[in-house]
């Protein structure tokens, strides 16, 4: 079961290693992890997508993570209203004869072309996982040469974390 956790942490050396170490020891697969500064000095936010067997396991993981010294708070926001975004860059084979067609198929995704080369274009799109996957299905027939994803980031709509 896919779960989205957010955490606020003191921005100190080794905190990310200790945080992910808890998940590693519990043999939890990390599907996505995103870390960045917050508006608060020396505080970082982690958004992590994990794959777990059941809700009891999630509760135990959150309890363990909250016990870490530099962790301020961990929450599971999967089932509450939240915003979730990811950025993807995808380089697609694009001979001159196919470029107009590719631009037409990516337009509904509000994707933008961020680089043009003689035989390819690089597309950028921001959205949730479903939007990203849909874009990839549309451009795959043209030939994906390279792909980079940031991982999901997000927070709850009604409460801060």
JSON list of C-alpha atoms in Angstrom, two decimals, residues 49-106:
[
{"chain": "A", "resi": 49, "resn": "UNK", "atom": "CA", "xyz": [6.49, 7.79, -0.48]},
{"chain": "A", "resi": 50, "resn": "UNK", "atom": "CA", "xyz": [6.73, 4.31, 1.00]},
{"chain": "A", "resi": 51, "resn": "UNK", "atom": "CA", "xyz": [5.24, 0.94, 0.17]},
{"chain": "A", "resi": 52, "resn": "UNK", "atom": "CA", "xyz": [4.00, -0.92, 3.25]},
{"chain": "A", "resi": 53, "resn": "UNK", "atom": "CA", "xyz": [1.85, -3.96, 3.98]},
{"chain": "A", "resi": 54, "resn": "UNK", "atom": "CA", "xyz": [-0.75, -2.39, 6.32]},
{"chain": "A", "resi": 55, "resn": "UNK", "atom": "CA", "xyz": [-1.72, 0.63, 8.41]},
{"chain": "A", "resi": 56, "resn": "UNK", "atom": "CA", "xyz": [-0.34, -0.85, 11.64]},
{"chain": "A", "resi": 57, "resn": "UNK", "atom": "CA", "xyz": [3.10, -0.93, 10.04]},
{"chain": "A", "resi": 58, "resn": "UNK", "atom": "CA", "xyz": [2.76, 2.75, 9.05]},
{"chain": "A", "resi": 59, "resn": "UNK", "atom": "CA", "xyz": [1.80, 3.66, 12.61]},
{"chain": "A", "resi": 60, "resn": "UNK", "atom": "CA", "xyz": [4.85, 1.84, 14.00]},
{"chain": "A", "resi": 61, "resn": "UNK", "atom": "CA", "xyz": [7.16, 3.52, 11.48]},
{"chain": "A", "resi": 62, "resn": "UNK", "atom": "CA", "xyz": [5.79, 6.97, 12.37]},
{"chain": "A", "resi": 63, "resn": "UNK", "atom": "CA", "xyz": [6.28, 6.27, 16.10]},
{"chain": "A", "resi": 64, "resn": "UNK", "atom": "CA", "xyz": [9.88, 5.19, 15.50]},
{"chain": "A", "resi": 65, "resn": "UNK", "atom": "CA", "xyz": [10.64, 8.19, 13.30]},
{"chain": "A", "resi": 66, "resn": "UNK", "atom": "CA", "xyz": [9.12, 10.62, 15.82]},
{"chain": "A", "resi": 67, "resn": "UNK", "atom": "CA", "xyz": [11.47, 9.23, 18.50]},
{"chain": "A", "resi": 68, "resn": "UNK", "atom": "CA", "xyz": [14.56, 10.34, 16.56]},
{"chain": "A", "resi": 69, "resn": "UNK", "atom": "CA", "xyz": [16.24, 13.32, 18.21]},
{"chain": "A", "resi": 70, "resn": "UNK", "atom": "CA", "xyz": [16.29, 15.68, 15.21]},
{"chain": "A", "resi": 71, "resn": "UNK", "atom": "CA", "xyz": [12.77, 14.79, 14.02]},
{"chain": "A", "resi": 72, "resn": "UNK", "atom": "CA", "xyz": [10.22, 17.47, 14.93]},
{"chain": "A", "resi": 73, "resn": "UNK", "atom": "CA", "xyz": [7.11, 15.74, 13.52]},
{"chain": "A", "resi": 74, "resn": "UNK", "atom": "CA", "xyz": [6.11, 12.98, 11.10]},
{"chain": "A", "resi": 75, "resn": "UNK", "atom": "CA", "xyz": [2.64, 12.64, 9.61]},
{"chain": "A", "resi": 76, "resn": "UNK", "atom": "CA", "xyz": [0.90, 10.31, 7.19]},
{"chain": "A", "resi": 77, "resn": "UNK", "atom": "CA", "xyz": [-1.08, 12.61, 4.88]},
{"chain": "A", "resi": 78, "resn": "UNK", "atom": "CA", "xyz": [-2.24, 9.96, 2.43]},
{"chain": "A", "resi": 79, "resn": "UNK", "atom": "CA", "xyz": [-5.88, 9.96, 3.51]},
{"chain": "A", "resi": 80, "resn": "UNK", "atom": "CA", "xyz": [-6.33, 13.68, 4.17]},
{"chain": "A", "resi": 81, "resn": "UNK", "atom": "CA", "xyz": [-6.68, 16.42, 1.55]},
{"chain": "A", "resi": 82, "resn": "UNK", "atom": "CA", "xyz": [-3.17, 17.26, 0.37]},
{"chain": "A", "resi": 83, "resn": "UNK", "atom": "CA", "xyz": [-1.18, 18.67, -2.50]},
{"chain": "A", "resi": 84, "resn": "UNK", "atom": "CA", "xyz": [1.29, 16.45, -4.27]},
{"chain": "A", "resi": 85, "resn": "UNK", "atom": "CA", "xyz": [3.62, 17.44, -7.09]},
{"chain": "A", "resi": 86, "resn": "UNK", "atom": "CA", "xyz": [6.56, 16.01, -8.94]},
{"chain": "A", "resi": 87, "resn": "UNK", "atom": "CA", "xyz": [8.74, 17.43, -11.72]},
{"chain": "A", "resi": 88, "resn": "UNK", "atom": "CA", "xyz": [9.95, 15.31, -14.60]},
{"chain": "A", "resi": 89, "resn": "UNK", "atom": "CA", "xyz": [12.39, 15.97, -17.43]},
{"chain": "A", "resi": 90, "resn": "UNK", "atom": "CA", "xyz": [12.12, 13.60, -20.37]},
{"chain": "A", "resi": 91, "resn": "UNK", "atom": "CA", "xyz": [14.26, 13.65, -23.50]},
{"chain": "A", "resi": 92, "resn": "UNK", "atom": "CA", "xyz": [12.32, 12.34, -26.47]},
{"chain": "A", "resi": 93, "resn": "UNK", "atom": "CA", "xyz": [13.53, 11.41, -29.93]},
{"chain": "A", "resi": 94, "resn": "UNK", "atom": "CA", "xyz": [12.12, 14.17, -32.11]},
{"chain": "A", "resi": 95, "resn": "UNK", "atom": "CA", "xyz": [13.11, 14.42, -35.74]},
{"chain": "A", "resi": 96, "resn": "UNK", "atom": "CA", "xyz": [12.00, 17.69, -37.29]},
{"chain": "A", "resi": 97, "resn": "UNK", "atom": "CA", "xyz": [9.10, 15.97, -39.06]},
{"chain": "A", "resi": 98, "resn": "UNK", "atom": "CA", "xyz": [7.59, 14.77, -35.74]},
{"chain": "A", "resi": 99, "resn": "UNK", "atom": "CA", "xyz": [8.08, 17.87, -33.55]},
{"chain": "A", "resi": 100, "resn": "UNK", "atom": "CA", "xyz": [4.71, 19.51, -34.26]},
{"chain": "A", "resi": 101, "resn": "UNK", "atom": "CA", "xyz": [2.98, 16.21, -33.51]},
{"chain": "A", "resi": 102, "resn": "UNK", "atom": "CA", "xyz": [4.87, 15.80, -30.21]},
{"chain": "A", "resi": 103, "resn": "UNK", "atom": "CA", "xyz": [4.09, 19.38, -29.19]},
{"chain": "A", "resi": 104, "resn": "UNK", "atom": "CA", "xyz": [0.40, 18.71, -29.86]},
{"chain": "A", "resi": 105, "resn": "UNK", "atom": "CA", "xyz": [0.29, 15.56, -27.71]},
{"chain": "A", "resi": 106, "resn": "UNK", "atom": "CA", "xyz": [2.09, 17.14, -24.73]}
]
